[in-house]
Amino acid sequence: MKQALQDLVKQADIQINGDLPWDIQVKNEDFYKRVLAGGSLALGESYMDGWWECEALDQFIDRVLSIDLDQKVRNSKSLLWSVVKAKLFNQQTRTKSKVVGEKHYDVGNDLYQQMLDKNMCYSCGYWKEADNLDDAQEAKLDLICKKLKLKPGMTVLDIGCGWGSFAKFAAEKYQVKVVGLTISKEQAKLAKERCEGLDVEIRLQDYRDVNEKFDRILSIGMFEHVGCKNYREYFKTVNRCLKDNGLTLIHTIAGNRSVTGTEPWIGKYIFANSMLPSAVQITKAYEGLFRLEDWHNFGTYYDTTLMAWHKNFNDNWEKIKDNYDERFFRMWNYYLLCCAGSFRCHKNQLWQIVFSKVKSKSIYESIR
């Protein structure tokens, strides 16, 4: 089994127990059988268990994904069931959608405060003219405000508002009224504190239950949790709540092909019931409801963002380590570095898409 796995990774110029930064160092001989049987899920779990190490894990993942090596390792029956389950059942119902809030976003505000920028943006920064995380995230927030053509007094719905980063920024800088939605109790609590005194309302509410009208509607890093069975309902909800000449924006991670589930390790340990949309899935979902005004791809910036988060997480680990264990530390590093490698080899994309209603009379000019 060792030779079989060695032959596989050699295709990506990776050596087992080699000397290069992206080579893996195996600590448990059962690693080979476990990974060949369990695929990407077993690879991540065995790393969490300390069965292998890698000096540059992001480079290892970049090399593995660049030649689709993950597709060449046989999936276990449990992984096949995950695929079947995603096809048959809606994993993003009102009840199931709360799972990611409880398992990921509620894991601890202290973690995110130490890892993220000063605005607490948990999404890709805009590094076009920035050289640090704070500036990149503020540039992203301002870019979104400009794309939405915000004006003082407008009402804005922020679906998946996180810790209130956009709501706080838009209310302060553009004098708009913002309603922010989240399914995370911990996010709602901190967002309310951060937005105190501003024209901002933070709600613990599912987006499908909103029935008011807004001048602008947006979601930043939330569409990944909608699920393909609900893409059409998402756009119908936004269409119902958006004023006739309004604008809506989606800021989302996306994939190069249409899928009905997520990567097994990410789905189990990081983003439960998540799913990356494809261009085909998005365009089919909004057809007849909206017209496309702008489609902006800056996925290469997510690699930079993730590496900045990784640095912050490790630099500040001593401040929060009493609240987490060693396995969590390894899991979180694996998560951040795997995602960085995935964006580096362009397996994932980051899109900002602007829409107006089909019958809108407004004229839109793109912003970059």
Coordinates of C-alpha atoms in Angstrom, one line a residue:
M1 CA 0.0 0.0 0.0
K2 CA 2.9 2.4 0.7
Q3 CA 4.2 1.9 -2.8
A4 CA 0.8 2.4 -4.3
L5 CA 0.4 5.7 -2.5
Q6 CA 3.9 6.7 -3.3
D7 CA 3.3 6.1 -7.0
L8 CA 0.2 8.3 -6.8
V9 CA 1.8 11.3 -5.1
K10 CA 4.9 11.0 -7.3
Q11 CA 2.6 12.3 -10.2
A12 CA 2.4 15.6 -8.3
D13 CA 6.2 15.6 -7.7
I14 CA 5.6 14.7 -4.0
Q15 CA 7.8 12.3 -2.1
I16 CA 6.8 10.4 1.0
N17 CA 9.4 11.2 3.7
G18 CA 11.2 13.4 1.2
D19 CA 13.2 16.6 1.8
L20 CA 11.2 19.2 0.0
P21 CA 8.7 21.5 1.8
W22 CA 5.7 20.0 0.1
D23 CA 6.7 16.4 0.8
I24 CA 4.8 14.6 3.6
Q25 CA 6.4 12.9 6.6
V26 CA 4.5 9.8 7.7
K27 CA 4.4 9.1 11.4
N28 CA 2.1 6.1 11.4
E29 CA 2.4 3.2 9.0
D30 CA -1.4 2.6 9.0
F31 CA -1.6 6.0 7.2
Y32 CA -1.3 4.3 3.7
K33 CA -4.2 1.9 4.2
R34 CA -6.4 4.5 5.8
V35 CA -6.0 7.1 3.0
L36 CA -6.3 4.6 0.2
A37 CA -9.6 3.4 1.7
G38 CA -11.0 6.7 2.9
G39 CA -9.8 9.3 0.3
S40 CA -9.8 13.0 1.2
L41 CA -11.7 12.6 4.4
A42 CA -9.2 10.1 5.7
L43 CA -6.3 12.3 4.6
G44 CA -7.7 15.2 6.7
E45 CA -8.6 13.1 9.7
S46 CA -5.2 11.4 9.7
Y47 CA -3.5 14.8 9.7
M48 CA -5.7 15.9 12.6
D49 CA -4.6 12.7 14.4
G50 CA -0.9 13.5 13.9
W51 CA -0.3 10.6 11.5
W52 CA 1.6 12.8 9.1
E53 CA 3.2 16.2 8.8
C54 CA 4.1 18.6 6.0
E55 CA 6.2 21.7 6.3
A56 CA 4.2 23.5 3.5
L57 CA 0.8 22.0 3.6
D58 CA -0.7 24.6 1.2
Q59 CA 1.9 23.7 -1.4
F60 CA 1.2 20.0 -1.0
I61 CA -2.6 20.6 -1.6
D62 CA -1.8 22.8 -4.5
R63 CA 0.2 20.1 -6.2
V64 CA -2.4 17.3 -5.3
L65 CA -5.3 19.3 -6.7
S66 CA -3.5 20.6 -9.8
I67 CA -3.4 17.1 -11.3
D68 CA -6.8 16.0 -9.8
L69 CA -5.0 13.4 -7.6
D70 CA -7.9 13.6 -5.2
Q71 CA -10.1 12.0 -7.8
K72 CA -7.7 9.1 -8.3
V73 CA -8.0 7.8 -4.7
R74 CA -10.9 5.5 -4.3
N75 CA -13.8 6.8 -2.2
S76 CA -15.1 4.7 0.7
K77 CA -18.8 3.6 1.0
S78 CA -19.4 6.3 3.6
L79 CA -18.3 9.0 1.2
L80 CA -20.5 7.5 -1.6
W81 CA -23.4 7.7 0.8
S82 CA -22.7 11.4 1.4
V83 CA -23.0 12.0 -2.4
V84 CA -26.2 10.0 -2.6
K85 CA -27.7 11.8 0.4
A86 CA -26.9 15.2 -1.1
K87 CA -28.7 14.3 -4.3
L88 CA -31.8 12.9 -2.6
F89 CA -32.3 15.2 0.3
N90 CA -32.3 19.0 0.9
Q91 CA -29.4 19.5 3.3
Q92 CA -30.2 23.3 3.6
T93 CA -33.7 23.3 5.0
R94 CA -34.5 25.9 7.7
T95 CA -33.6 23.4 10.4
K96 CA -30.5 21.9 8.7
S97 CA -29.1 25.2 7.7
K98 CA -28.6 26.1 11.3
V99 CA -26.1 23.3 11.8
V100 CA -23.3 25.3 10.2
G101 CA -24.0 28.2 12.5
E102 CA -23.8 26.0 15.6
K103 CA -20.7 23.9 14.5
H104 CA -18.6 26.6 12.7
Y105 CA -19.7 30.2 13.4
D106 CA -20.5 29.6 17.0
V107 CA -17.2 27.8 17.7
G108 CA -15.9 30.9 19.6
N109 CA -15.8 34.7 18.9
D110 CA -12.4 34.8 20.5
L111 CA -11.0 32.6 17.6
Y112 CA -12.4 34.9 14.9
Q113 CA -11.4 38.1 16.7
Q114 CA -7.8 36.9 16.7
M115 CA -7.8 35.5 13.2
L116 CA -9.7 38.2 11.2
D117 CA -9.1 41.8 10.4
K118 CA -10.3 44.7 12.5
N119 CA -13.7 44.8 10.7
M120 CA -14.1 41.0 11.2
C121 CA -14.7 40.1 7.6
Y122 CA -14.8 36.4 7.1
S123 CA -14.6 36.4 3.3
C124 CA -12.1 37.2 0.6
G125 CA -10.3 40.6 0.7
Y126 CA -9.7 42.8 -2.3
W127 CA -5.9 43.1 -2.6
K128 CA -5.8 45.2 -5.8
E129 CA -4.1 48.1 -4.1
A130 CA -3.8 46.7 -0.5
D131 CA -0.7 45.2 1.2
N132 CA -2.3 44.1 4.5
L133 CA -5.4 42.3 5.6
D134 CA -7.1 45.3 7.2
D135 CA -6.8 47.4 4.0
A136 CA -7.8 44.5 1.7
Q137 CA -11.0 43.9 3.7
E138 CA -11.9 47.6 3.9
A139 CA -11.3 47.9 0.2
K140 CA -13.7 44.9 -0.4
L141 CA -16.4 46.5 1.7
D142 CA -16.1 49.8 -0.1
L143 CA -16.1 48.1 -3.5
I144 CA -19.4 46.4 -2.6
C145 CA -20.9 49.7 -1.5
K146 CA -19.9 51.3 -4.7
K147 CA -21.1 48.4 -6.8
L148 CA -24.5 48.7 -5.1
K149 CA -24.5 52.5 -5.7
L150 CA -25.4 53.1 -2.1
K151 CA -26.9 56.6 -1.1
P152 CA -27.7 58.0 2.3
G153 CA -31.1 56.9 3.5
M154 CA -31.3 53.7 1.5
T155 CA -32.5 50.5 3.2
V156 CA -30.2 47.5 2.8
L157 CA -30.7 43.8 3.6
D158 CA -27.5 41.9 4.4
I159 CA -28.2 38.2 4.2
G160 CA -25.6 36.3 6.3
C161 CA -24.2 39.4 8.0
G162 CA -21.6 37.6 10.1
W163 CA -20.2 39.8 12.9
G164 CA -21.7 42.9 11.3
S165 CA -18.7 44.0 9.2
F166 CA -20.6 45.2 6.2
A167 CA -23.5 46.6 8.2
K168 CA -21.2 48.7 10.4
F169 CA -19.1 49.9 7.5
A170 CA -22.1 50.8 5.2
A171 CA -24.0 52.5 8.0
E172 CA -21.0 54.6 9.1
K173 CA -19.5 55.4 5.7
Y174 CA -22.6 55.6 3.5
Q175 CA -25.3 56.5 6.0
V176 CA -27.7 53.7 5.0
K177 CA -30.1 51.7 7.2
V178 CA -29.0 48.0 7.4
V179 CA -30.9 44.9 8.4
G180 CA -28.4 42.0 9.0
L181 CA -29.5 38.4 9.1
T182 CA -27.5 35.5 10.6
I183 CA -28.2 32.0 11.8
S184 CA -25.4 32.1 14.4
K185 CA -26.2 33.1 17.9
E186 CA -22.6 34.1 18.7
Q187 CA -22.4 36.2 15.5
A188 CA -25.7 38.0 16.3
K189 CA -24.5 38.7 19.9
L190 CA -21.2 40.3 18.8
A191 CA -22.6 42.0 15.7
K192 CA -25.2 43.8 17.9
E193 CA -22.4 45.0 20.2
R194 CA -20.2 46.2 17.3
C195 CA -23.1 48.0 15.6
E196 CA -24.5 49.7 18.7
G197 CA -25.6 53.3 18.1
L198 CA -25.8 52.8 14.3
D199 CA -28.9 52.5 12.1
V200 CA -28.4 48.7 12.1
E201 CA -30.7 45.9 13.1
I202 CA -29.2 42.5 13.6
R203 CA -31.7 39.5 13.4
L204 CA -31.3 35.8 14.2
Q205 CA -33.4 34.9 11.2
D206 CA -33.5 32.7 8.1
Y207 CA -33.5 34.7 4.8
R208 CA -36.6 32.9 3.6
D209 CA -38.7 34.4 6.3
V210 CA -38.1 38.0 5.3
N211 CA -41.0 39.9 3.7
E212 CA -40.1 43.5 3.7
K213 CA -38.9 45.7 0.8
F214 CA -35.4 47.0 0.5
D215 CA -33.5 49.3 -1.9
R216 CA -30.5 47.0 -1.9
I217 CA -29.9 43.3 -1.0
L218 CA -26.6 41.5 -0.7
S219 CA -24.9 38.4 0.6
I220 CA -21.2 38.1 1.4
G221 CA -19.9 34.5 1.8
M222 CA -23.4 33.2 2.5
F223 CA -24.5 31.8 -0.9
E224 CA -22.2 28.8 -0.3
H225 CA -24.7 27.7 2.3
V226 CA -27.8 28.0 0.2
G227 CA -27.6 24.6 -1.6
C228 CA -28.5 23.8 -5.2
K229 CA -32.0 22.7 -4.2
N230 CA -32.6 26.2 -2.9
Y231 CA -30.8 28.5 -5.4
R232 CA -34.1 29.3 -7.1
E233 CA -35.9 30.0 -3.8
Y234 CA -33.0 32.3 -2.8
F235 CA -33.5 34.4 -5.9
K236 CA -37.3 34.4 -5.6
T237 CA -36.9 35.6 -2.0
V238 CA -34.6 38.4 -3.1
N239 CA -36.9 39.3 -6.0
R240 CA -39.8 39.5 -3.6
C241 CA -37.9 41.7 -1.1
L242 CA -36.1 44.0 -3.6
K243 CA -37.7 47.2 -4.8
D244 CA -38.3 47.5 -8.5
N245 CA -35.3 49.6 -9.4
G246 CA -33.1 48.0 -6.7
L247 CA -29.8 46.2 -7.0
T248 CA -28.6 42.9 -5.4
L249 CA -25.1 41.5 -5.1
I250 CA -23.7 38.1 -4.3
H251 CA -20.1 37.6 -3.1
T252 CA -19.5 33.9 -3.2
I253 CA -16.9 31.2 -3.5
A254 CA -17.7 29.1 -6.5
G255 CA -16.6 26.0 -8.4
N256 CA -15.6 25.3 -12.0
R257 CA -18.2 22.5 -12.4
S258 CA -21.7 21.9 -11.0
V259 CA -21.9 19.7 -7.9
T260 CA -24.6 18.6 -5.4
G261 CA -22.4 18.3 -2.3
T262 CA -19.1 19.5 -0.8
E263 CA -15.7 18.0 -0.2
P264 CA -16.1 15.3 2.5
W265 CA -13.6 16.6 5.0
I266 CA -14.8 20.2 4.7
G267 CA -18.4 19.1 5.0
K268 CA -17.8 17.1 8.1
Y269 CA -15.5 19.4 10.1
I270 CA -15.8 22.9 8.7
F271 CA -18.9 23.9 6.7
A272 CA -21.7 21.4 7.3
N273 CA -24.2 21.1 4.4
S274 CA -22.3 23.6 2.3
M275 CA -22.0 23.6 -1.5
L276 CA -20.1 25.7 -4.0
P277 CA -22.3 26.9 -6.9
S278 CA -21.2 26.9 -10.5
A279 CA -21.9 29.5 -13.1
V280 CA -24.5 27.3 -14.8
Q281 CA -26.4 26.7 -11.5
I282 CA -26.5 30.5 -10.7
T283 CA -27.6 31.6 -14.2
K284 CA -30.3 29.0 -14.3
A285 CA -31.6 30.0 -10.8
Y286 CA -32.0 33.7 -11.6
E287 CA -33.4 33.3 -15.1
G288 CA -36.6 35.3 -15.6
L289 CA -36.2 37.1 -12.2
F290 CA -33.1 39.2 -12.7
R291 CA -30.8 40.5 -15.4
L292 CA -27.0 40.3 -15.0
E293 CA -25.3 43.6 -14.6
D294 CA -21.7 42.7 -13.6
W295 CA -19.7 39.5 -12.9
H296 CA -16.3 40.0 -11.3
N297 CA -13.8 37.2 -10.5
F298 CA -10.9 37.8 -8.1
G299 CA -10.4 34.3 -6.7
T300 CA -6.6 34.7 -6.7
Y301 CA -7.0 37.1 -3.8
Y302 CA -8.5 34.4 -1.6
D303 CA -5.1 32.6 -1.4
T304 CA -3.6 35.8 0.0
T305 CA -6.5 36.2 2.4
L306 CA -6.3 32.7 3.7
M307 CA -2.6 32.9 4.3
A308 CA -3.1 36.1 6.2
W309 CA -5.7 34.4 8.4
H310 CA -3.4 31.4 8.9
K311 CA -0.6 33.7 10.1
N312 CA -2.9 35.6 12.5
F313 CA -4.3 32.3 13.8
N314 CA -0.9 30.9 14.6
D315 CA 0.6 34.2 15.8
N316 CA -2.3 34.5 18.3
W317 CA -2.8 30.9 19.3
E318 CA -1.2 31.4 22.7
K319 CA -4.0 33.9 23.5
I320 CA -6.9 31.4 22.9
K321 CA -5.4 27.9 23.2
D322 CA -6.9 27.3 26.6
N323 CA -10.3 27.2 24.9
Y324 CA -9.4 24.6 22.3
D325 CA -7.4 21.4 22.1
E326 CA -4.4 20.3 19.9
R327 CA -6.7 18.4 17.5
F328 CA -8.6 21.6 16.9
F329 CA -5.4 23.4 16.3
R330 CA -4.3 20.9 13.6
M331 CA -7.8 20.9 12.1
W332 CA -7.9 24.6 11.7
N333 CA -4.5 24.8 10.2
Y334 CA -5.4 22.1 7.8
Y335 CA -8.6 23.9 6.8
L336 CA -6.9 27.3 6.1
L337 CA -3.9 25.8 4.2
C338 CA -6.0 23.4 2.2
C339 CA -8.3 26.2 1.1
A340 CA -5.3 28.4 0.2
G341 CA -3.9 25.6 -2.0
S342 CA -7.2 25.1 -3.6
F343 CA -7.5 28.7 -4.7
R344 CA -3.9 28.8 -5.7
C345 CA -4.5 26.1 -8.3
H346 CA -7.8 27.7 -9.4
K347 CA -10.0 24.8 -8.3
N348 CA -12.2 27.4 -6.5
Q349 CA -13.2 30.9 -7.7
L350 CA -14.5 34.0 -5.9
W351 CA -17.2 35.9 -7.7
Q352 CA -19.0 39.2 -7.1
I353 CA -22.1 39.3 -9.1
V354 CA -24.5 42.3 -9.4
F355 CA -28.1 41.9 -10.6
S356 CA -31.1 44.1 -11.2
K357 CA -34.7 43.1 -11.7
V358 CA -35.7 42.1 -15.2
K359 CA -38.1 45.1 -15.5
S360 CA -35.8 47.6 -13.8
K361 CA -35.5 51.0 -15.5
S362 CA -32.1 51.8 -14.0
I363 CA -28.9 51.9 -16.0
Y364 CA -25.9 50.2 -14.4
E365 CA -22.2 51.0 -14.9
S366 CA -19.6 48.5 -13.6
I367 CA -17.1 49.3 -10.9
R368 CA -13.7 47.9 -10.5

